[in-house]
Tab-separated table of C-alpha atoms in Angstrom:
chain	number	residue	atom	x	y	z
P	1	UNK	CA	0.000	0.000	0.000
P	2	UNK	CA	2.822	2.389	0.891
P	3	UNK	CA	4.660	1.544	-2.315
P	4	UNK	CA	1.613	2.198	-4.498
P	5	UNK	CA	0.947	5.441	-2.617
P	6	UNK	CA	4.540	6.545	-3.232
P	7	UNK	CA	4.145	5.744	-6.912
P	8	UNK	CA	0.899	7.712	-6.996
P	9	UNK	CA	2.596	10.748	-5.441
P	10	UNK	CA	5.496	10.482	-7.906
P	11	UNK	CA	2.929	10.205	-10.732
P	12	UNK	CA	1.194	13.389	-9.577
P	13	UNK	CA	4.489	15.234	-9.128
P	14	UNK	CA	5.539	14.277	-12.661
P	15	UNK	CA	2.280	15.616	-14.120
P	16	UNK	CA	2.567	18.830	-12.135
P	17	UNK	CA	6.203	19.384	-13.104
P	18	UNK	CA	5.549	18.583	-16.764
P	19	UNK	CA	2.502	20.891	-16.893
P	20	UNK	CA	4.538	23.743	-15.433
P	21	UNK	CA	7.415	23.022	-17.834
P	22	UNK	CA	5.040	23.200	-20.798
P	23	UNK	CA	3.437	26.402	-19.519
P	24	UNK	CA	6.791	28.012	-18.723
P	25	UNK	CA	8.298	27.263	-22.128
P	26	UNK	CA	5.198	28.623	-23.856
P	27	UNK	CA	5.232	31.720	-21.670
P	28	UNK	CA	8.845	32.296	-22.764
P	29	UNK	CA	7.280	33.717	-25.925
P	30	UNK	CA	5.978	36.463	-23.650
P	31	UNK	CA	9.554	37.260	-22.611
P	32	UNK	CA	10.433	37.991	-26.260
P	33	UNK	CA	7.235	40.020	-26.588
P	34	UNK	CA	8.239	42.109	-23.558
P	35	UNK	CA	11.838	42.524	-24.686
P	36	UNK	CA	10.760	43.931	-28.043
P	37	UNK	CA	8.251	46.294	-26.421
P	38	UNK	CA	10.685	47.513	-23.773
P	39	UNK	CA	13.927	47.743	-25.732
P	40	UNK	CA	12.786	50.510	-28.058
P	41	UNK	CA	12.127	52.940	-25.173
P	42	UNK	CA	15.819	53.007	-24.239
P	43	UNK	CA	17.239	52.645	-27.746
P	44	UNK	CA	15.133	55.380	-29.338
P	45	UNK	CA	17.019	58.444	-27.987
P	46	UNK	CA	20.369	57.039	-29.153
P	47	UNK	CA	19.367	55.665	-32.553
P	48	UNK	CA	17.476	58.912	-33.245
P	49	UNK	CA	20.728	60.868	-32.906
P	50	UNK	CA	22.826	58.271	-34.734
P	51	UNK	CA	20.460	57.887	-37.700
P	52	UNK	CA	19.235	61.516	-37.510
P	53	UNK	CA	15.507	60.719	-37.563
P	54	UNK	CA	12.588	63.056	-36.920
P	55	UNK	CA	9.790	62.801	-34.309
P	56	UNK	CA	7.446	61.455	-36.965
P	57	UNK	CA	9.992	58.801	-37.983
P	58	UNK	CA	10.421	57.880	-34.313
P	59	UNK	CA	6.681	57.187	-34.132
P	60	UNK	CA	7.045	54.916	-37.173
P	61	UNK	CA	9.990	53.052	-35.647
P	62	UNK	CA	7.829	52.417	-32.568
P	63	UNK	CA	4.549	51.663	-34.355
P	64	UNK	CA	6.029	49.593	-37.226
P	65	UNK	CA	6.334	46.662	-34.836
P	66	UNK	CA	2.614	46.940	-34.051
P	67	UNK	CA	1.846	47.044	-37.781
P	68	UNK	CA	3.774	43.795	-38.241
P	69	UNK	CA	2.122	42.322	-35.151
P	70	UNK	CA	-1.353	43.028	-36.546
P	71	UNK	CA	-0.438	41.165	-39.757
P	72	UNK	CA	1.255	38.391	-37.762
P	73	UNK	CA	-1.769	37.922	-35.515
P	74	UNK	CA	-4.063	37.797	-38.539
P	75	UNK	CA	-1.892	35.148	-40.262
P	76	UNK	CA	-1.354	33.226	-37.008
P	77	UNK	CA	-4.929	31.940	-37.021
P	78	UNK	CA	-4.379	30.128	-40.294
P	79	UNK	CA	-0.857	28.930	-39.376
P	80	UNK	CA	-1.995	27.673	-35.968
P	81	UNK	CA	-5.125	25.986	-37.320
P	82	UNK	CA	-3.301	24.370	-40.239
P	83	UNK	CA	0.013	23.322	-38.705
P	84	UNK	CA	-0.667	23.372	-34.956
P	85	UNK	CA	0.133	25.608	-31.979
P	86	UNK	CA	3.654	24.203	-31.562
P	87	UNK	CA	4.652	24.810	-35.195
P	88	UNK	CA	3.271	28.326	-34.969
P	89	UNK	CA	5.466	29.051	-31.919
P	90	UNK	CA	8.540	27.628	-33.733
P	91	UNK	CA	7.928	29.913	-36.712
P	92	UNK	CA	7.563	32.884	-34.365
P	93	UNK	CA	10.887	32.033	-32.703
P	94	UNK	CA	12.669	31.997	-36.084
P	95	UNK	CA	11.245	35.431	-36.927
P	96	UNK	CA	12.427	36.741	-33.542
P	97	UNK	CA	15.986	35.599	-34.318
P	98	UNK	CA	16.036	37.116	-37.827
P	99	UNK	CA	14.342	40.371	-36.776
P	100	UNK	CA	16.658	40.945	-33.801
P	101	UNK	CA	19.817	40.481	-35.863
P	102	UNK	CA	18.456	42.665	-38.677
P	103	UNK	CA	17.611	45.453	-36.203
P	104	UNK	CA	21.107	45.419	-34.753
P	105	UNK	CA	22.765	45.756	-38.175
P	106	UNK	CA	20.359	48.335	-39.680
P	107	UNK	CA	22.190	51.229	-41.354
P	108	UNK	CA	19.211	53.557	-41.859
P	109	UNK	CA	15.698	54.165	-40.595
P	110	UNK	CA	14.049	52.337	-43.523
P	111	UNK	CA	15.992	49.140	-42.789
P	112	UNK	CA	15.194	49.442	-39.075
P	113	UNK	CA	11.478	49.814	-39.786
P	114	UNK	CA	11.520	46.651	-41.947
P	115	UNK	CA	13.330	44.774	-39.152
P	116	UNK	CA	10.774	46.039	-36.639
P	117	UNK	CA	7.958	44.821	-38.898
P	118	UNK	CA	9.584	41.351	-38.926
P	119	UNK	CA	9.756	41.421	-35.132
P	120	UNK	CA	6.134	42.518	-35.154
P	121	UNK	CA	5.204	39.455	-37.216
P	122	UNK	CA	6.912	37.303	-34.563
P	123	UNK	CA	5.154	39.119	-31.722
P	124	UNK	CA	1.778	38.876	-33.481
P	125	UNK	CA	2.115	35.147	-34.118
P	126	UNK	CA	3.285	34.302	-30.593
P	127	UNK	CA	0.875	36.693	-28.843
P	128	UNK	CA	-1.912	34.838	-30.638
P	129	UNK	CA	-0.584	31.324	-30.173
P	130	UNK	CA	0.859	31.311	-26.639
P	131	UNK	CA	-2.319	32.246	-24.670
P	132	UNK	CA	-4.383	29.976	-26.927
P	133	UNK	CA	-2.010	27.042	-26.406
P	134	UNK	CA	-1.897	27.657	-22.646
P	135	UNK	CA	-5.705	27.764	-22.407
P	136	UNK	CA	-5.908	24.405	-24.212
P	137	UNK	CA	-3.144	22.771	-22.165
P	138	UNK	CA	-3.688	24.034	-18.594
P	139	UNK	CA	-6.151	22.405	-16.133
P	140	UNK	CA	-9.185	24.659	-15.498
P	141	UNK	CA	-8.319	25.268	-11.823
P	142	UNK	CA	-5.021	26.948	-12.693
P	143	UNK	CA	-5.810	28.082	-16.247
P	144	UNK	CA	-6.010	31.750	-15.290
P	145	UNK	CA	-2.706	31.612	-13.408
P	146	UNK	CA	-0.939	29.841	-16.263
P	147	UNK	CA	-2.099	32.348	-18.880
P	148	UNK	CA	-1.203	35.143	-16.461
P	149	UNK	CA	2.302	33.647	-16.365
P	150	UNK	CA	2.509	34.625	-20.032
P	151	UNK	CA	1.828	38.249	-19.042
P	152	UNK	CA	4.364	37.929	-16.210
P	153	UNK	CA	6.990	36.904	-18.735
P	154	UNK	CA	6.063	39.940	-20.849
P	155	UNK	CA	6.675	42.208	-17.859
P	156	UNK	CA	9.954	40.437	-17.042
P	157	UNK	CA	10.979	40.905	-20.665
P	158	UNK	CA	10.211	44.623	-20.447
P	159	UNK	CA	12.230	44.909	-17.202
P	160	UNK	CA	15.198	43.010	-18.654
P	161	UNK	CA	15.056	45.262	-21.742
P	162	UNK	CA	15.057	48.375	-19.558
P	163	UNK	CA	18.006	47.070	-17.519
P	164	UNK	CA	19.906	46.144	-20.661
P	165	UNK	CA	19.146	49.540	-22.202
P	166	UNK	CA	20.357	51.309	-19.065
P	167	UNK	CA	23.643	49.378	-19.030
P	168	UNK	CA	24.269	50.102	-22.723
P	169	UNK	CA	23.081	53.728	-22.374
P	170	UNK	CA	26.399	54.721	-20.796
P	171	UNK	CA	28.087	53.991	-24.126
P	172	UNK	CA	25.020	54.724	-26.299
P	173	UNK	CA	25.261	51.254	-27.902
P	174	UNK	CA	21.737	50.991	-29.297
P	175	UNK	CA	22.761	48.161	-31.665
P	176	UNK	CA	23.637	45.968	-28.672
P	177	UNK	CA	20.323	46.935	-27.046
P	178	UNK	CA	18.446	45.587	-30.080
P	179	UNK	CA	20.720	42.645	-30.942
P	180	UNK	CA	20.989	40.960	-27.545
P	181	UNK	CA	17.369	39.778	-27.886
P	182	UNK	CA	18.685	37.070	-30.235
P	183	UNK	CA	19.821	34.998	-27.215
P	184	UNK	CA	16.368	34.355	-25.636
P	185	UNK	CA	14.931	33.921	-29.148
P	186	UNK	CA	17.267	30.960	-29.703
P	187	UNK	CA	16.317	29.539	-26.273
P	188	UNK	CA	12.623	29.793	-27.193
P	189	UNK	CA	13.200	27.890	-30.421
P	190	UNK	CA	15.025	25.074	-28.604
P	191	UNK	CA	12.436	24.908	-25.797
P	192	UNK	CA	9.433	24.694	-28.125
P	193	UNK	CA	10.954	21.600	-29.775
P	194	UNK	CA	10.169	19.693	-26.538
P	195	UNK	CA	6.515	20.784	-26.228
P	196	UNK	CA	3.572	18.433	-26.965
P	197	UNK	CA	0.758	19.275	-29.367
P	198	UNK	CA	-2.444	20.871	-28.087
P	199	UNK	CA	-4.949	18.106	-27.213
P	200	UNK	CA	-7.854	20.235	-28.485
P	201	UNK	CA	-6.123	20.947	-31.798
P	202	UNK	CA	-5.313	17.240	-32.181
P	203	UNK	CA	-8.918	16.267	-31.434
P	204	UNK	CA	-10.200	18.908	-33.864
P	205	UNK	CA	-8.168	17.169	-36.573
P	206	UNK	CA	-9.475	13.718	-35.593
P	207	UNK	CA	-6.263	12.607	-33.881
P	208	UNK	CA	-7.954	11.409	-30.685
P	209	UNK	CA	-5.259	8.873	-29.698
P	210	UNK	CA	-2.595	11.580	-29.735
P	211	UNK	CA	-4.896	13.975	-27.862
P	212	UNK	CA	-5.481	11.326	-25.195
P	213	UNK	CA	-1.738	10.656	-24.943
P	214	UNK	CA	-1.006	14.359	-24.337
P	215	UNK	CA	-3.779	14.639	-21.732
P	216	UNK	CA	-2.419	11.556	-19.961
P	217	UNK	CA	0.891	13.409	-19.654
P	218	UNK	CA	-0.766	16.578	-18.323
P	219	UNK	CA	-3.635	15.411	-16.091
P	220	UNK	CA	-3.628	13.653	-12.715
P	221	UNK	CA	-6.107	10.828	-13.410
P	222	UNK	CA	-7.571	8.725	-16.215
P	223	UNK	CA	-11.070	9.799	-15.131
P	224	UNK	CA	-10.130	13.447	-15.655
P	225	UNK	CA	-8.696	12.634	-19.093
P	226	UNK	CA	-11.824	10.717	-20.101
P	227	UNK	CA	-14.146	13.509	-18.917
P	228	UNK	CA	-12.148	16.186	-20.739
P	229	UNK	CA	-11.994	14.176	-23.968
P	230	UNK	CA	-15.780	13.633	-23.869
P	231	UNK	CA	-16.362	17.374	-23.407
P	232	UNK	CA	-14.033	18.144	-26.323
P	233	UNK	CA	-15.883	15.639	-28.535
P	234	UNK	CA	-19.232	17.215	-27.611
P	235	UNK	CA	-17.964	20.684	-28.540
P	236	UNK	CA	-16.868	19.349	-31.959
P	237	UNK	CA	-20.452	18.393	-32.850
P	238	UNK	CA	-21.115	21.934	-34.100
P	239	UNK	CA	-21.130	21.570	-37.898
P	240	UNK	CA	-19.823	25.005	-38.861
P	241	UNK	CA	-16.415	26.393	-37.987
P	242	UNK	CA	-14.421	29.596	-38.387
P	243	UNK	CA	-15.812	32.212	-40.777
P	244	UNK	CA	-18.849	30.044	-41.595
P	245	UNK	CA	-19.710	29.810	-37.906
P	246	UNK	CA	-19.263	33.590	-37.553
P	247	UNK	CA	-21.654	34.258	-40.442
P	248	UNK	CA	-24.354	31.851	-39.321
P	249	UNK	CA	-24.239	31.892	-35.524
P	250	UNK	CA	-25.135	35.063	-33.632
P	251	UNK	CA	-23.903	33.597	-30.326
P	252	UNK	CA	-20.419	33.118	-31.740
P	253	UNK	CA	-20.480	36.654	-33.151
P	254	UNK	CA	-21.186	37.957	-29.645
P	255	UNK	CA	-18.040	36.227	-28.329
P	256	UNK	CA	-15.936	37.604	-31.191
P	257	UNK	CA	-17.166	41.153	-30.604
P	258	UNK	CA	-16.491	40.836	-26.864
P	259	UNK	CA	-12.927	39.742	-27.646
P	260	UNK	CA	-12.502	42.802	-29.892
P	261	UNK	CA	-13.875	45.083	-27.181
P	262	UNK	CA	-11.590	43.617	-24.501
P	263	UNK	CA	-8.474	44.133	-26.597
P	264	UNK	CA	-9.406	47.733	-27.445
P	265	UNK	CA	-9.959	48.376	-23.735
P	266	UNK	CA	-6.549	46.934	-22.864
P	267	UNK	CA	-4.703	49.099	-25.373
P	268	UNK	CA	-6.559	52.341	-24.658
P	269	UNK	CA	-5.810	52.188	-20.947
P	270	UNK	CA	-2.663	54.059	-21.998
P	271	UNK	CA	-0.213	51.493	-20.611
P	272	UNK	CA	1.774	51.036	-23.788
P	273	UNK	CA	2.231	54.794	-24.032
P	274	UNK	CA	4.231	54.475	-20.815
P	275	UNK	CA	6.090	51.385	-22.064
P	276	UNK	CA	7.143	52.940	-25.384
P	277	UNK	CA	7.790	56.496	-24.211
P	278	UNK	CA	8.823	56.044	-20.560
P	279	UNK	CA	11.920	58.311	-20.752
P	280	UNK	CA	9.801	61.011	-22.432
P	281	UNK	CA	7.208	60.817	-19.642
P	282	UNK	CA	9.883	61.067	-16.941
P	283	UNK	CA	11.136	64.160	-18.747
P	284	UNK	CA	7.610	65.643	-18.550
P	285	UNK	CA	7.629	64.871	-14.806
P	286	UNK	CA	10.744	66.991	-14.340
P	287	UNK	CA	13.556	64.416	-14.629
P	288	UNK	CA	15.748	66.057	-17.271
P	289	UNK	CA	18.901	63.943	-16.931
P	290	UNK	CA	19.010	61.036	-19.429
P	291	UNK	CA	20.509	58.574	-16.915
P	292	UNK	CA	17.792	59.424	-14.352
P	293	UNK	CA	15.167	58.848	-17.046
P	294	UNK	CA	16.682	55.440	-17.873
P	295	UNK	CA	16.801	54.309	-14.233
P	296	UNK	CA	13.252	55.606	-13.782
P	297	UNK	CA	12.260	53.416	-16.706
P	298	UNK	CA	13.865	50.405	-14.991
P	299	UNK	CA	11.799	51.194	-11.896
P	300	UNK	CA	8.670	51.216	-14.093
P	301	UNK	CA	9.598	47.736	-15.353
P	302	UNK	CA	10.207	46.411	-11.823
P	303	UNK	CA	6.824	47.653	-10.563
P	304	UNK	CA	5.210	46.089	-13.630
P	305	UNK	CA	6.738	42.676	-12.845
P	306	UNK	CA	5.915	42.713	-9.125
P	307	UNK	CA	2.332	43.854	-9.730
P	308	UNK	CA	1.696	40.994	-12.156
P	309	UNK	CA	2.110	38.603	-9.208
P	310	UNK	CA	-1.027	40.241	-7.757
P	311	UNK	CA	-2.930	39.132	-10.853
P	312	UNK	CA	-1.549	35.586	-10.646
P	313	UNK	CA	-2.664	35.307	-7.006
P	314	UNK	CA	-6.123	36.807	-7.603
P	315	UNK	CA	-7.212	35.525	-11.016
P	316	UNK	CA	-8.190	31.976	-9.944
P	317	UNK	CA	-9.289	32.964	-6.414
P	318	UNK	CA	-10.986	36.364	-6.442
P	319	UNK	CA	-11.881	36.133	-10.119
P	320	UNK	CA	-11.448	37.929	-13.427
P	321	UNK	CA	-14.273	40.481	-13.229
P	322	UNK	CA	-13.699	42.086	-9.792
P	323	UNK	CA	-9.950	42.273	-10.479
P	324	UNK	CA	-10.613	44.063	-13.776
P	325	UNK	CA	-12.952	46.593	-12.151
P	326	UNK	CA	-10.429	47.385	-9.425
P	327	UNK	CA	-7.598	47.742	-11.953
P	328	UNK	CA	-9.508	50.106	-14.249
P	329	UNK	CA	-10.488	52.174	-11.207
P	330	UNK	CA	-6.870	52.525	-10.045
P	331	UNK	CA	-5.747	53.461	-13.570
P	332	UNK	CA	-8.505	56.033	-13.997
P	333	UNK	CA	-7.811	57.833	-10.711
P	334	UNK	CA	-4.023	57.862	-11.141
P	335	UNK	CA	-4.195	59.173	-14.732
P	336	UNK	CA	-6.613	61.964	-13.768
P	337	UNK	CA	-4.393	63.033	-10.846
P	338	UNK	CA	-1.319	62.923	-13.099
P	339	UNK	CA	-3.194	65.094	-15.610
P	340	UNK	CA	-3.928	67.646	-12.887
P	341	UNK	CA	-0.273	67.705	-11.788
P	342	UNK	CA	0.861	68.345	-15.359
P	343	UNK	CA	-1.768	71.103	-15.661
P	344	UNK	CA	-0.532	73.065	-12.635
P	345	UNK	CA	3.103	72.319	-13.471
P	346	UNK	CA	5.694	70.073	-11.830
P	347	UNK	CA	7.700	72.784	-10.111
P	348	UNK	CA	9.206	71.244	-6.979
P	349	UNK	CA	10.547	67.947	-5.658
P	350	UNK	CA	7.288	66.988	-3.941
P	351	UNK	CA	5.257	67.391	-7.141
P	352	UNK	CA	7.951	65.599	-9.132
P	353	UNK	CA	7.967	62.507	-6.928
P	354	UNK	CA	4.199	62.541	-6.376
P	355	UNK	CA	3.723	62.415	-10.166
P	356	UNK	CA	6.023	59.373	-10.259
P	357	UNK	CA	3.961	57.737	-7.482
P	358	UNK	CA	0.801	58.255	-9.574
P	359	UNK	CA	2.584	56.707	-12.527
P	360	UNK	CA	3.490	53.693	-10.385
P	361	UNK	CA	-0.130	53.295	-9.206
P	362	UNK	CA	-1.256	53.323	-12.821
P	363	UNK	CA	1.224	50.555	-13.669
P	364	UNK	CA	0.078	48.498	-10.663
P	365	UNK	CA	-3.560	48.879	-11.799
P	366	UNK	CA	-2.735	47.649	-15.304
P	367	UNK	CA	-0.372	44.827	-14.347
P	368	UNK	CA	-2.852	43.342	-11.847
P	369	UNK	CA	-5.838	43.511	-14.204
P	370	UNK	CA	-6.129	44.402	-17.896
P	371	UNK	CA	-2.574	43.314	-18.739
P	372	UNK	CA	-2.983	39.581	-18.046
P	373	UNK	CA	-6.753	39.203	-17.719
P	374	UNK	CA	-7.691	40.364	-21.213
P	375	UNK	CA	-5.494	37.593	-22.652
P	376	UNK	CA	-7.057	35.125	-20.202
P	377	UNK	CA	-10.636	36.060	-21.117
P	378	UNK	CA	-10.057	36.206	-24.877
P	379	UNK	CA	-8.654	32.667	-24.824
P	380	UNK	CA	-11.569	31.376	-22.694
P	381	UNK	CA	-14.719	32.814	-24.311
P	382	UNK	CA	-14.382	31.405	-27.853
P	383	UNK	CA	-15.966	28.018	-28.757
P	384	UNK	CA	-13.555	25.334	-29.954
P	385	UNK	CA	-14.701	25.330	-33.591
P	386	UNK	CA	-14.395	29.105	-33.743
P	387	UNK	CA	-11.424	29.560	-31.429
P	388	UNK	CA	-8.782	30.126	-34.102
P	389	UNK	CA	-11.002	32.614	-35.937
P	390	UNK	CA	-12.164	34.441	-32.793
P	391	UNK	CA	-8.701	34.823	-31.274
P	392	UNK	CA	-7.258	35.835	-34.661
P	393	UNK	CA	-9.723	38.728	-34.792
P	394	UNK	CA	-9.218	39.809	-31.162
P	395	UNK	CA	-5.405	39.582	-31.288
P	396	UNK	CA	-5.288	41.495	-34.592
P	397	UNK	CA	-7.470	44.140	-32.960
P	398	UNK	CA	-4.987	44.352	-30.082
P	399	UNK	CA	-2.145	45.214	-32.411
P	400	UNK	CA	-4.123	47.615	-34.583
P	401	UNK	CA	-5.177	49.491	-31.431
P	402	UNK	CA	-1.596	49.250	-30.136
P	403	UNK	CA	-0.297	50.749	-33.378
P	404	UNK	CA	-2.804	53.629	-33.169
P	405	UNK	CA	-1.767	54.404	-29.579
P	406	UNK	CA	1.968	54.202	-30.344
P	407	UNK	CA	1.690	56.301	-33.521
P	408	UNK	CA	-0.421	59.094	-32.013
P	409	UNK	CA	0.956	59.754	-28.520
P	410	UNK	CA	3.644	62.312	-29.415
P	411	UNK	CA	1.207	64.011	-31.799
P	412	UNK	CA	-1.452	64.191	-29.053
P	413	UNK	CA	1.076	65.761	-26.674
P	414	UNK	CA	1.893	68.415	-29.266
P	415	UNK	CA	-1.712	69.190	-30.303
P	416	UNK	CA	-3.700	68.781	-27.076
P	417	UNK	CA	-1.039	69.279	-24.423
P	418	UNK	CA	0.385	66.979	-21.744
P	419	UNK	CA	-2.464	67.385	-19.243
P	420	UNK	CA	-5.329	66.831	-21.704
P	421	UNK	CA	-3.658	63.749	-23.171
P	422	UNK	CA	-3.408	62.029	-19.773
P	423	UNK	CA	-6.924	63.191	-18.833
P	424	UNK	CA	-8.230	61.510	-21.995
P	425	UNK	CA	-6.786	58.146	-20.932
P	426	UNK	CA	-8.057	58.627	-17.359
P	427	UNK	CA	-11.648	59.124	-18.553
P	428	UNK	CA	-11.402	56.133	-20.891
P	429	UNK	CA	-10.441	53.880	-17.951
P	430	UNK	CA	-13.538	55.046	-16.056
P	431	UNK	CA	-15.705	54.091	-19.051
P	432	UNK	CA	-14.030	50.664	-19.100
P	433	UNK	CA	-15.283	49.976	-15.554
P	434	UNK	CA	-18.882	50.405	-16.783
P	435	UNK	CA	-18.261	48.163	-19.812
P	436	UNK	CA	-16.776	45.463	-17.561
P	437	UNK	CA	-19.846	45.512	-15.298
P	438	UNK	CA	-22.222	45.261	-18.270
P	439	UNK	CA	-20.557	42.693	-20.548
P	440	UNK	CA	-17.602	40.804	-19.037
P	441	UNK	CA	-18.256	37.275	-17.654
P	442	UNK	CA	-16.660	35.595	-14.639
P	443	UNK	CA	-14.895	32.440	-15.883
P	444	UNK	CA	-12.810	31.252	-12.920
P	445	UNK	CA	-12.853	27.491	-12.234
P	446	UNK	CA	-15.116	26.841	-15.245
P	447	UNK	CA	-14.169	24.502	-18.107
P	448	UNK	CA	-13.831	25.922	-21.614
P	449	UNK	CA	-16.549	23.550	-22.775
P	450	UNK	CA	-19.012	24.742	-20.078
P	451	UNK	CA	-18.419	28.372	-21.101
P	452	UNK	CA	-19.013	27.367	-24.727
P	453	UNK	CA	-22.247	25.558	-23.846
P	454	UNK	CA	-23.654	28.630	-22.077
P	455	UNK	CA	-22.591	30.906	-24.921
P	456	UNK	CA	-24.270	28.745	-27.552
P	457	UNK	CA	-27.460	28.540	-25.461
P	458	UNK	CA	-27.748	32.301	-25.828
P	459	UNK	CA	-27.007	33.304	-22.250
P	460	UNK	CA	-26.001	36.951	-21.806
P	461	UNK	CA	-22.247	37.447	-22.136
P	462	UNK	CA	-21.776	38.387	-18.497
P	463	UNK	CA	-23.434	35.106	-17.435
P	464	UNK	CA	-21.693	32.567	-19.687
P	465	UNK	CA	-19.361	31.530	-16.863
P	466	UNK	CA	-22.185	30.670	-14.430
C-alpha cells in the first residue's frame, strides 16, 4: 500500500512538473514580446541621434512593430489551425531571431522599420498562439494563473530590456540593445521543440489517440482525461467552424465582438504609451537627466513585474471580473491626478515625486488587471470550432489598437497638451469599468466547454461563466 501510494505521489508530481514546464516554455514567448516592447524605449534616444531621424519617424519606428504584429496575428490563425500551436510558436521564434539580428545591423531608418515589422510578425504570431495554447493545455483550476504567467513573462521581458538599455546607455550602444534579444529567441526555439501538441487541436483534426496521450501526460487521473476528452468531442459536434460559424451563428459573433472590445480596452488604458515612451514621460515629470530617465524606466519595469504577481494570485481565487474593475479604477484615478499635476506644473521635488507615485499606481492597476486578464478572457470565451477565428480577430485588434496608440501619442502631446492627453486616458479607464460591469463574464474554475455551452445557449455574455 505504501509503495503504491509513493508511486501515486510520484505520478502526480511528474504531471505537475511537466505541466509547469510546458506552460513556462510557452510563456517564454511572452519574454520575447516584452523585450521587443521595452527595448525601443531606451534605444530610441540614441538611434534617433545616430540615424538623424525626426519625431514622426520615431513614431514609425515604434509603431512599425505593431503594424507587423497586426499582420502576424491575422496570419497566425491560419498557421496555428493548419500546422498546430507548436509549429506556430517555432515559426515565431525563427522570426524573432532574424528580426533581432536585422535590427542590430540596420544602417538607416528604412531598414530598421523593416526589421521592426519582422519582429512585429513574430510578436503577433506568438501573442496569438501562446495564450491559446496555454488555455488548451492548462487544467481549469489553474488556467487563469498559467495564462497570467505569459503576461508575467512579458513584464519580465520589459524589465530586462530596460536594464539592458540602461547598461548600454552609458556607451550609447543601441545596436547591442536591439541585438541581444537574439539569445532568448534561440532559447525559445530550442524549448518549443520539446513541447507536446495541443490536445484540443489534435482532437479537432481527428487525432484522438494523440490527444489522449497528451492529456495523460498533463492530467492527474484517467477519469479526468476521459471527462475532458468527452467534453471536447461534444464541442466538436457543431457543424460550422471559423468564418462560416461567424456568419451563421449570432452567439459566436457575440463572443468575437467581446474579444474585440476587450483588446481595445486593454490598449486604450494608456499602458503602452508608458512602455514605449517612458523616458519622455519622466522628462515631462521633471527628470531632465538622461541617466535618471533610464533608471526611472527600470523602476517602471520592476513595478510592472511585481504587480503581475497580484494578478496571478487573484485571477483563480478572487476572479477575473472584480480584479478588472479594481484595476480600471486605479488606472482612472491615477491618470486623472497625473493630468492635474501636469496642468498646474511640476515645479518642486514633492510634485515631481508625487507624479512618479501616480505613474506607479497606474502601472500596478494595469499589471494586476487588464494586462494579463484580457489575454485570459479572450482565450476562454471562444468556442472550440471558432477559437482560431475568434482569437485571430481579437489579437489582430490588439495590435491595430496598439499601433494607433503608439503612432499618435507624441502628436497628441503636441496638439492637445500633456495634461489633456493624460486626462483623456483617465476618462477612458472610467468608461471601461462600466463596460466590464455590463458585458464581461466571470470564468474562474469553469471549463472551456461549459463556457461554450452557455454561450451557444444564448445566455447573456456576463453570465456565460455561471
